[in-house]
Tab-separated table of C-alpha atoms in Angstrom:
chain	number	residue	atom	x	y	z
L	17	UNK	CA	-3.949	-4.520	-27.830
L	18	UNK	CA	-4.299	-1.584	-25.444
L	19	UNK	CA	-1.216	0.375	-24.399
L	20	UNK	CA	-2.152	0.371	-20.699
L	21	UNK	CA	-3.688	-2.244	-18.419
L	22	UNK	CA	-5.424	-0.847	-15.339
L	23	UNK	CA	-6.211	-3.330	-12.569
L	24	UNK	CA	-8.610	-2.649	-9.683
L	25	UNK	CA	-8.729	-5.519	-7.170
L	26	UNK	CA	-11.905	-5.445	-5.095
L	27	UNK	CA	-13.650	-7.236	-2.262
L	28	UNK	CA	-17.036	-6.282	-0.800
L	29	UNK	CA	-16.754	-2.602	-1.665
L	30	UNK	CA	-19.655	-2.172	-4.075
L	31	UNK	CA	-20.349	1.225	-2.493
L	32	UNK	CA	-16.854	2.565	-3.294
L	33	UNK	CA	-15.965	0.712	-6.502
L	34	UNK	CA	-17.893	3.031	-8.880
L	35	UNK	CA	-15.782	6.019	-7.843
L	36	UNK	CA	-12.592	4.080	-8.656
L	37	UNK	CA	-13.889	2.689	-11.961
L	38	UNK	CA	-15.289	6.017	-13.170
L	39	UNK	CA	-11.935	7.663	-12.480
L	40	UNK	CA	-10.453	5.335	-15.117
L	41	UNK	CA	-13.269	5.755	-17.620
L	42	UNK	CA	-12.887	9.547	-17.345
L	43	UNK	CA	-9.194	9.592	-18.296
L	44	UNK	CA	-7.982	12.034	-20.935
L	45	UNK	CA	-5.876	9.124	-22.267
L	46	UNK	CA	-8.178	6.376	-23.530
L	47	UNK	CA	-5.936	3.568	-24.854
L	48	UNK	CA	-6.467	1.228	-21.916
L	49	UNK	CA	-8.172	-1.913	-20.694
L	50	UNK	CA	-9.674	-2.045	-17.198
L	51	UNK	CA	-9.507	-5.327	-15.300
L	52	UNK	CA	-11.683	-5.581	-12.195
L	53	UNK	CA	-10.584	-8.626	-10.205
L	54	UNK	CA	-13.094	-9.578	-7.537
L	55	UNK	CA	-11.856	-11.718	-4.650
L	56	UNK	CA	-15.155	-13.556	-4.151
L	57	UNK	CA	-17.275	-10.623	-2.959
L	58	UNK	CA	-20.507	-11.513	-1.167
L	59	UNK	CA	-22.140	-8.110	-1.686
L	60	UNK	CA	-23.645	-6.762	-4.946
L	61	UNK	CA	-20.307	-6.074	-6.653
L	62	UNK	CA	-21.151	-8.282	-9.656
L	63	UNK	CA	-24.433	-6.432	-10.150
L	64	UNK	CA	-22.693	-3.059	-10.003
L	65	UNK	CA	-20.067	-4.122	-12.558
L	66	UNK	CA	-22.757	-5.411	-14.944
L	67	UNK	CA	-24.132	-1.867	-15.221
L	68	UNK	CA	-21.024	-0.681	-17.115
L	69	UNK	CA	-21.475	-1.317	-20.812
L	70	UNK	CA	-17.902	-0.770	-21.926
L	71	UNK	CA	-15.930	-3.358	-23.940
L	72	UNK	CA	-12.681	-2.213	-22.295
L	73	UNK	CA	-13.858	-3.536	-18.906
L	74	UNK	CA	-13.037	-7.134	-18.003
L	75	UNK	CA	-14.492	-8.640	-14.839
L	76	UNK	CA	-12.630	-11.529	-13.194
L	77	UNK	CA	-14.419	-13.044	-10.223
L	78	UNK	CA	-12.709	-15.553	-7.938
L	79	UNK	CA	-15.035	-18.336	-6.719
L	80	UNK	CA	-13.825	-17.905	-3.126
L	81	UNK	CA	-11.870	-15.291	-1.208
L	82	UNK	CA	-8.225	-16.269	-1.701
L	83	UNK	CA	-6.310	-13.244	-0.419
L	84	UNK	CA	-5.243	-9.854	-1.763
L	85	UNK	CA	-2.004	-10.907	-3.439
L	86	UNK	CA	-3.527	-13.827	-5.334
L	87	UNK	CA	-6.415	-11.643	-6.471
L	88	UNK	CA	-4.051	-8.901	-7.661
L	89	UNK	CA	-1.905	-11.469	-9.420
L	90	UNK	CA	-4.920	-12.754	-11.359
L	91	UNK	CA	-5.456	-9.257	-12.766
L	92	UNK	CA	-1.798	-8.903	-13.654
L	93	UNK	CA	-1.715	-12.275	-15.414
L	94	UNK	CA	-4.758	-11.279	-17.482
L	95	UNK	CA	-3.228	-7.936	-18.521
L	96	UNK	CA	-2.158	-7.422	-22.133
L	97	UNK	CA	-0.878	-3.824	-22.115
L	98	UNK	CA	2.749	-2.699	-22.280
L	99	UNK	CA	2.177	-0.555	-19.197
L	100	UNK	CA	0.423	-1.602	-15.994
L	101	UNK	CA	-1.086	0.061	-12.930
L	102	UNK	CA	-2.901	-1.439	-9.965
L	103	UNK	CA	-4.802	0.682	-7.464
L	104	UNK	CA	-7.300	-0.220	-4.754
L	105	UNK	CA	-11.076	-0.160	-5.003
L	106	UNK	CA	-11.384	2.690	-2.494
L	107	UNK	CA	-8.942	4.983	-4.326
L	108	UNK	CA	-8.971	6.795	-7.692
L	109	UNK	CA	-6.751	8.361	-10.324
L	110	UNK	CA	-7.233	11.930	-11.525
L	111	UNK	CA	-8.274	12.517	-15.179
L	112	UNK	CA	-4.744	13.247	-16.446
L	113	UNK	CA	-2.956	10.423	-14.608
L	114	UNK	CA	-2.537	8.101	-17.586
L	115	UNK	CA	-1.781	10.876	-20.063
L	116	UNK	CA	1.058	12.283	-17.972
L	117	UNK	CA	2.590	9.023	-16.757
L	118	UNK	CA	2.421	7.370	-20.185
L	119	UNK	CA	4.237	10.374	-21.612
L	120	UNK	CA	7.130	9.846	-19.180
L	121	UNK	CA	7.508	6.154	-20.047
L	122	UNK	CA	7.194	6.903	-23.768
L	123	UNK	CA	9.948	9.532	-23.684
L	124	UNK	CA	12.259	8.107	-20.963
L	125	UNK	CA	13.236	4.693	-22.319
L	126	UNK	CA	15.529	3.883	-19.375
L	127	UNK	CA	12.759	4.412	-16.783
L	128	UNK	CA	10.965	1.274	-15.562
L	129	UNK	CA	8.172	2.997	-13.651
L	130	UNK	CA	6.837	6.461	-12.895
L	131	UNK	CA	5.249	7.388	-9.576
L	132	UNK	CA	3.209	10.506	-8.769
L	133	UNK	CA	2.201	12.371	-5.657
L	134	UNK	CA	-1.354	11.914	-4.418
L	135	UNK	CA	-4.238	13.599	-2.672
L	136	UNK	CA	-5.695	12.387	0.616
L	137	UNK	CA	-9.474	12.083	0.363
L	138	UNK	CA	-12.099	11.187	2.960
L	139	UNK	CA	-15.112	8.901	2.771
L	140	UNK	CA	-17.091	11.656	1.026
L	141	UNK	CA	-14.541	11.918	-1.838
L	142	UNK	CA	-13.377	15.296	-0.493
L	143	UNK	CA	-9.712	16.231	-0.894
L	144	UNK	CA	-8.125	17.198	2.428
L	145	UNK	CA	-5.397	19.761	1.711
L	146	UNK	CA	-3.797	19.729	5.181
L	147	UNK	CA	-3.557	15.917	5.331
L	148	UNK	CA	-2.256	15.813	1.747
L	149	UNK	CA	0.602	18.188	2.601
L	150	UNK	CA	1.415	16.399	5.881
L	151	UNK	CA	1.492	13.055	4.074
L	152	UNK	CA	3.775	14.398	1.344
L	153	UNK	CA	6.238	15.816	3.896
L	154	UNK	CA	6.097	12.784	6.215
L	155	UNK	CA	7.133	10.372	3.447
L	156	UNK	CA	9.578	12.740	1.728
L	157	UNK	CA	7.583	13.010	-1.490
L	158	UNK	CA	8.071	16.785	-1.444
L	159	UNK	CA	11.804	16.233	-2.018
L	160	UNK	CA	11.479	14.035	-5.123
L	161	UNK	CA	11.416	15.169	-8.737
L	162	UNK	CA	12.496	13.239	-11.842
L	163	UNK	CA	14.850	10.229	-11.806
L	164	UNK	CA	15.069	8.805	-8.272
L	165	UNK	CA	18.804	8.703	-7.399
L	166	UNK	CA	18.741	6.083	-4.605
L	167	UNK	CA	15.796	3.784	-5.178
L	168	UNK	CA	16.615	1.331	-2.374
L	169	UNK	CA	16.706	4.144	0.187
L	170	UNK	CA	13.427	5.625	-1.068
L	171	UNK	CA	11.579	2.298	-1.187
L	172	UNK	CA	13.022	0.464	1.809
L	173	UNK	CA	14.017	3.184	4.264
L	174	UNK	CA	11.911	6.242	3.445
L	175	UNK	CA	8.994	4.301	1.920
L	176	UNK	CA	8.308	7.365	-0.209
L	177	UNK	CA	6.635	5.603	-3.131
L	178	UNK	CA	3.233	4.022	-3.545
L	179	UNK	CA	2.185	1.323	-5.990
L	180	UNK	CA	-1.322	2.759	-6.446
L	181	UNK	CA	0.072	6.003	-7.859
L	182	UNK	CA	2.616	4.285	-10.127
L	183	UNK	CA	2.558	3.243	-13.785
L	184	UNK	CA	4.952	0.369	-14.526
L	185	UNK	CA	6.388	-1.200	-17.620
L	186	UNK	CA	4.794	-4.626	-17.462
L	187	UNK	CA	8.065	-6.315	-18.446
L	188	UNK	CA	9.859	-5.143	-15.300
L	189	UNK	CA	7.064	-6.613	-13.159
L	190	UNK	CA	7.354	-9.925	-14.970
L	191	UNK	CA	11.072	-9.978	-14.120
L	192	UNK	CA	10.414	-9.784	-10.353
L	193	UNK	CA	7.331	-12.061	-10.413
L	194	UNK	CA	4.952	-9.219	-9.412
L	195	UNK	CA	3.158	-10.074	-6.126
L	196	UNK	CA	4.521	-12.702	-3.742
L	197	UNK	CA	1.677	-14.564	-1.927
L	198	UNK	CA	3.814	-14.692	1.239
L	199	UNK	CA	3.790	-10.873	1.297
L	200	UNK	CA	-0.013	-10.694	1.341
L	201	UNK	CA	-0.986	-7.497	3.154
L	202	UNK	CA	2.411	-5.899	2.548
L	203	UNK	CA	2.740	-6.646	-1.154
L	204	UNK	CA	3.108	-3.034	-2.332
L	205	UNK	CA	6.123	-2.334	-0.103
L	206	UNK	CA	7.627	-5.683	-1.083
L	207	UNK	CA	7.211	-5.108	-4.821
L	208	UNK	CA	8.888	-1.699	-4.778
L	209	UNK	CA	11.832	-2.917	-2.683
L	210	UNK	CA	12.402	-5.928	-4.920
L	211	UNK	CA	12.371	-3.679	-7.992
L	212	UNK	CA	15.002	-1.500	-6.328
L	213	UNK	CA	17.156	-4.516	-5.416
L	214	UNK	CA	17.171	-5.580	-9.073
L	215	UNK	CA	18.429	-2.111	-10.128
L	216	UNK	CA	15.250	-0.898	-11.802
L	217	UNK	CA	14.970	2.828	-12.459
L	218	UNK	CA	12.140	4.895	-11.005
L	219	UNK	CA	10.902	8.382	-11.868
L	220	UNK	CA	8.875	10.674	-9.608
L	221	UNK	CA	6.374	13.065	-11.155
L	222	UNK	CA	5.625	15.678	-8.434
L	223	UNK	CA	2.010	16.239	-9.439
L	224	UNK	CA	-1.055	15.163	-7.464
L	225	UNK	CA	-2.499	12.658	-9.922
L	226	UNK	CA	-4.026	10.043	-7.629
L	227	UNK	CA	-6.489	10.060	-4.731
L	228	UNK	CA	-5.777	7.880	-1.695
L	229	UNK	CA	-8.698	7.418	0.642
L	230	UNK	CA	-8.657	7.321	4.447
L	231	UNK	CA	-11.839	5.950	5.991
L	232	UNK	CA	-12.925	4.073	9.076
L	233	UNK	CA	-13.252	0.713	7.338
L	234	UNK	CA	-9.533	0.329	6.666
L	235	UNK	CA	-8.092	-0.515	10.064
L	236	UNK	CA	-8.655	-3.331	12.525
L	237	UNK	CA	-6.418	-5.270	14.884
L	238	UNK	CA	-6.761	-8.372	12.694
L	239	UNK	CA	-5.730	-6.443	9.557
L	240	UNK	CA	-2.874	-4.798	11.423
L	241	UNK	CA	-1.531	-8.158	12.586
L	242	UNK	CA	-1.779	-9.565	9.061
L	243	UNK	CA	0.169	-6.595	7.680
L	244	UNK	CA	2.867	-6.700	10.366
L	245	UNK	CA	3.471	-10.452	9.990
L	246	UNK	CA	3.831	-9.998	6.229
L	247	UNK	CA	6.192	-7.072	6.689
L	248	UNK	CA	8.403	-9.073	9.053
L	249	UNK	CA	8.539	-11.826	6.411
L	250	UNK	CA	9.476	-9.335	3.688
L	251	UNK	CA	12.203	-7.494	5.614
L	252	UNK	CA	13.689	-10.784	6.804
L	253	UNK	CA	13.861	-12.043	3.198
L	254	UNK	CA	15.962	-9.158	1.839
L	255	UNK	CA	19.738	-9.182	1.745
L	256	UNK	CA	21.708	-6.045	0.843
L	257	UNK	CA	25.386	-6.105	-0.205
L	258	UNK	CA	25.976	-2.737	1.476
L	259	UNK	CA	26.893	-3.255	5.201
L	260	UNK	CA	25.190	0.019	6.173
L	261	UNK	CA	21.958	-1.056	4.482
L	262	UNK	CA	22.158	-4.462	6.164
L	263	UNK	CA	22.481	-2.736	9.537
L	264	UNK	CA	19.454	-0.577	8.735
L	265	UNK	CA	17.552	-3.675	7.596
L	266	UNK	CA	18.300	-5.418	10.897
L	267	UNK	CA	17.075	-2.384	12.843
L	268	UNK	CA	13.937	-2.045	10.698
L	269	UNK	CA	13.172	-5.724	11.227
L	270	UNK	CA	13.533	-5.286	14.998
L	271	UNK	CA	11.310	-2.205	15.190
L	272	UNK	CA	8.647	-3.959	13.089
L	273	UNK	CA	8.873	-6.983	15.383
L	274	UNK	CA	8.433	-4.632	18.335
L	275	UNK	CA	5.137	-3.300	16.972
L	276	UNK	CA	4.026	-6.823	16.020
L	277	UNK	CA	4.809	-8.113	19.517
L	278	UNK	CA	2.742	-5.352	21.127
L	279	UNK	CA	-0.199	-6.047	18.808
L	280	UNK	CA	-0.015	-9.786	19.501
L	281	UNK	CA	-0.162	-9.131	23.237
L	282	UNK	CA	-3.098	-6.783	22.695
L	283	UNK	CA	-4.814	-9.593	20.764
L	284	UNK	CA	-4.246	-12.080	23.582
L	285	UNK	CA	-1.462	-14.020	21.820
L	286	UNK	CA	0.696	-13.608	24.897
L	287	UNK	CA	3.357	-16.278	24.402
L	288	UNK	CA	4.006	-15.395	20.769
L	289	UNK	CA	3.969	-11.680	21.604
L	290	UNK	CA	6.622	-12.056	24.307
L	291	UNK	CA	8.766	-14.161	21.966
L	292	UNK	CA	8.632	-11.517	19.217
L	293	UNK	CA	9.396	-8.695	21.686
L	294	UNK	CA	12.383	-10.602	23.041
L	295	UNK	CA	13.716	-11.107	19.491
L	296	UNK	CA	13.318	-7.371	18.904
L	297	UNK	CA	15.141	-6.498	22.140
L	298	UNK	CA	18.255	-8.378	20.980
L	299	UNK	CA	18.764	-5.622	18.388
L	300	UNK	CA	17.256	-2.461	19.890
L	301	UNK	CA	17.567	-3.314	23.586
L	302	UNK	CA	14.866	-3.190	26.248
L	303	UNK	CA	13.383	0.207	25.461
L	304	UNK	CA	10.260	1.591	27.156
L	305	UNK	CA	7.812	0.106	24.672
L	306	UNK	CA	9.234	-3.387	25.024
L	307	UNK	CA	9.293	-3.191	28.832
L	308	UNK	CA	5.725	-1.858	28.967
L	309	UNK	CA	4.608	-4.514	26.481
L	310	UNK	CA	6.100	-7.311	28.569
L	311	UNK	CA	4.515	-5.897	31.737
L	312	UNK	CA	1.165	-5.586	29.954
L	313	UNK	CA	1.402	-9.225	28.857
L	314	UNK	CA	0.935	-10.302	32.482
L	315	UNK	CA	-2.277	-8.292	32.910
L	316	UNK	CA	-5.733	-9.800	32.374
L	317	UNK	CA	-7.182	-9.017	28.929
L	318	UNK	CA	-9.658	-6.496	30.352
L	319	UNK	CA	-6.893	-4.456	31.972
L	320	UNK	CA	-4.732	-4.664	28.837
L	321	UNK	CA	-7.472	-3.153	26.714
L	322	UNK	CA	-8.195	-0.491	29.333
L	323	UNK	CA	-4.517	0.512	29.525
L	324	UNK	CA	-4.265	0.716	25.726
L	325	UNK	CA	-7.479	2.742	25.459
L	326	UNK	CA	-6.154	5.256	27.996
L	327	UNK	CA	-2.838	5.525	26.155
L	328	UNK	CA	-4.546	6.090	22.813
L	329	UNK	CA	-6.798	8.781	24.254
L	330	UNK	CA	-3.796	10.634	25.683
L	331	UNK	CA	-1.775	10.371	22.478
L	332	UNK	CA	-2.438	13.213	20.003
L	333	UNK	CA	-4.130	12.133	16.775
L	334	UNK	CA	-2.133	12.257	13.564
L	335	UNK	CA	-3.583	13.405	10.248
L	336	UNK	CA	-4.613	9.890	9.193
L	337	UNK	CA	-6.766	9.390	12.287
L	338	UNK	CA	-8.321	12.844	11.966
L	339	UNK	CA	-9.425	12.135	8.391
L	340	UNK	CA	-10.732	8.654	9.244
L	341	UNK	CA	-12.712	9.808	12.276
L	342	UNK	CA	-14.094	13.028	10.811
L	343	UNK	CA	-17.878	13.254	11.062
L	344	UNK	CA	-19.752	13.092	7.783
């Protein structure tokens, strides 16, 4: 059996999948199996996969699109390696990723998973140094090195870690039941938090050993709503014994509900949006965003979209938007 199982879930990304797959095939560490789990793609993904003549590649194709979490879970259930990594079909790992992360797990027996820093790349596979540094600072990755002292704080509060740049012991994922279907869209955040709650030990390797892609095809209002609803479910499901953490959880739930309520109103789900905003206001009060959201909910849809477009044009772009909207 291989030492490492690498899983790449995919759906209708035949144009990007080869970059991800080749990043695995080009590893300096070669004791792996590669599981490509296809969530019922309707493009030429199957044809692309058939061009790789490598016995280490296993292709699992779902008959219909059943959702990200279920697709990822199918790859995990098929895995046979002691170590496991899942990363998305639009990302990649650098040639030494497996060699360096396997070495940590082989030598640090108490460590359950090892996470690395990562590059930001654009749709042309170009590494963007400025965005990479901003991302590292924004999420506090620049402050991590070695054993992570407070895993709950890093996963739940700071959200410093990323599943796609992490090699896990498969046993620890079995203990927490890997991906919860109810967390679909927010499954990476949920997995890391649940590992922290069960006292698993994480290690941060401060090298840029993964490539995370920003491109225009990642964001839509529908996808954003799906993610936010899943995140509200996840945060609401956690319970921390520490009163301070419980207070922070309550506040995080409210701020996530605030964003969800605004997006629902933008989508025309006015009644549900108001209800979610009102639930949020019980914790954080009627701040400007909530008041503006409630006012906006009484505007016709055309005026809502116009007001939001004006706001977004006035707001300065962050590094993620600059990379996504860069001209090719």
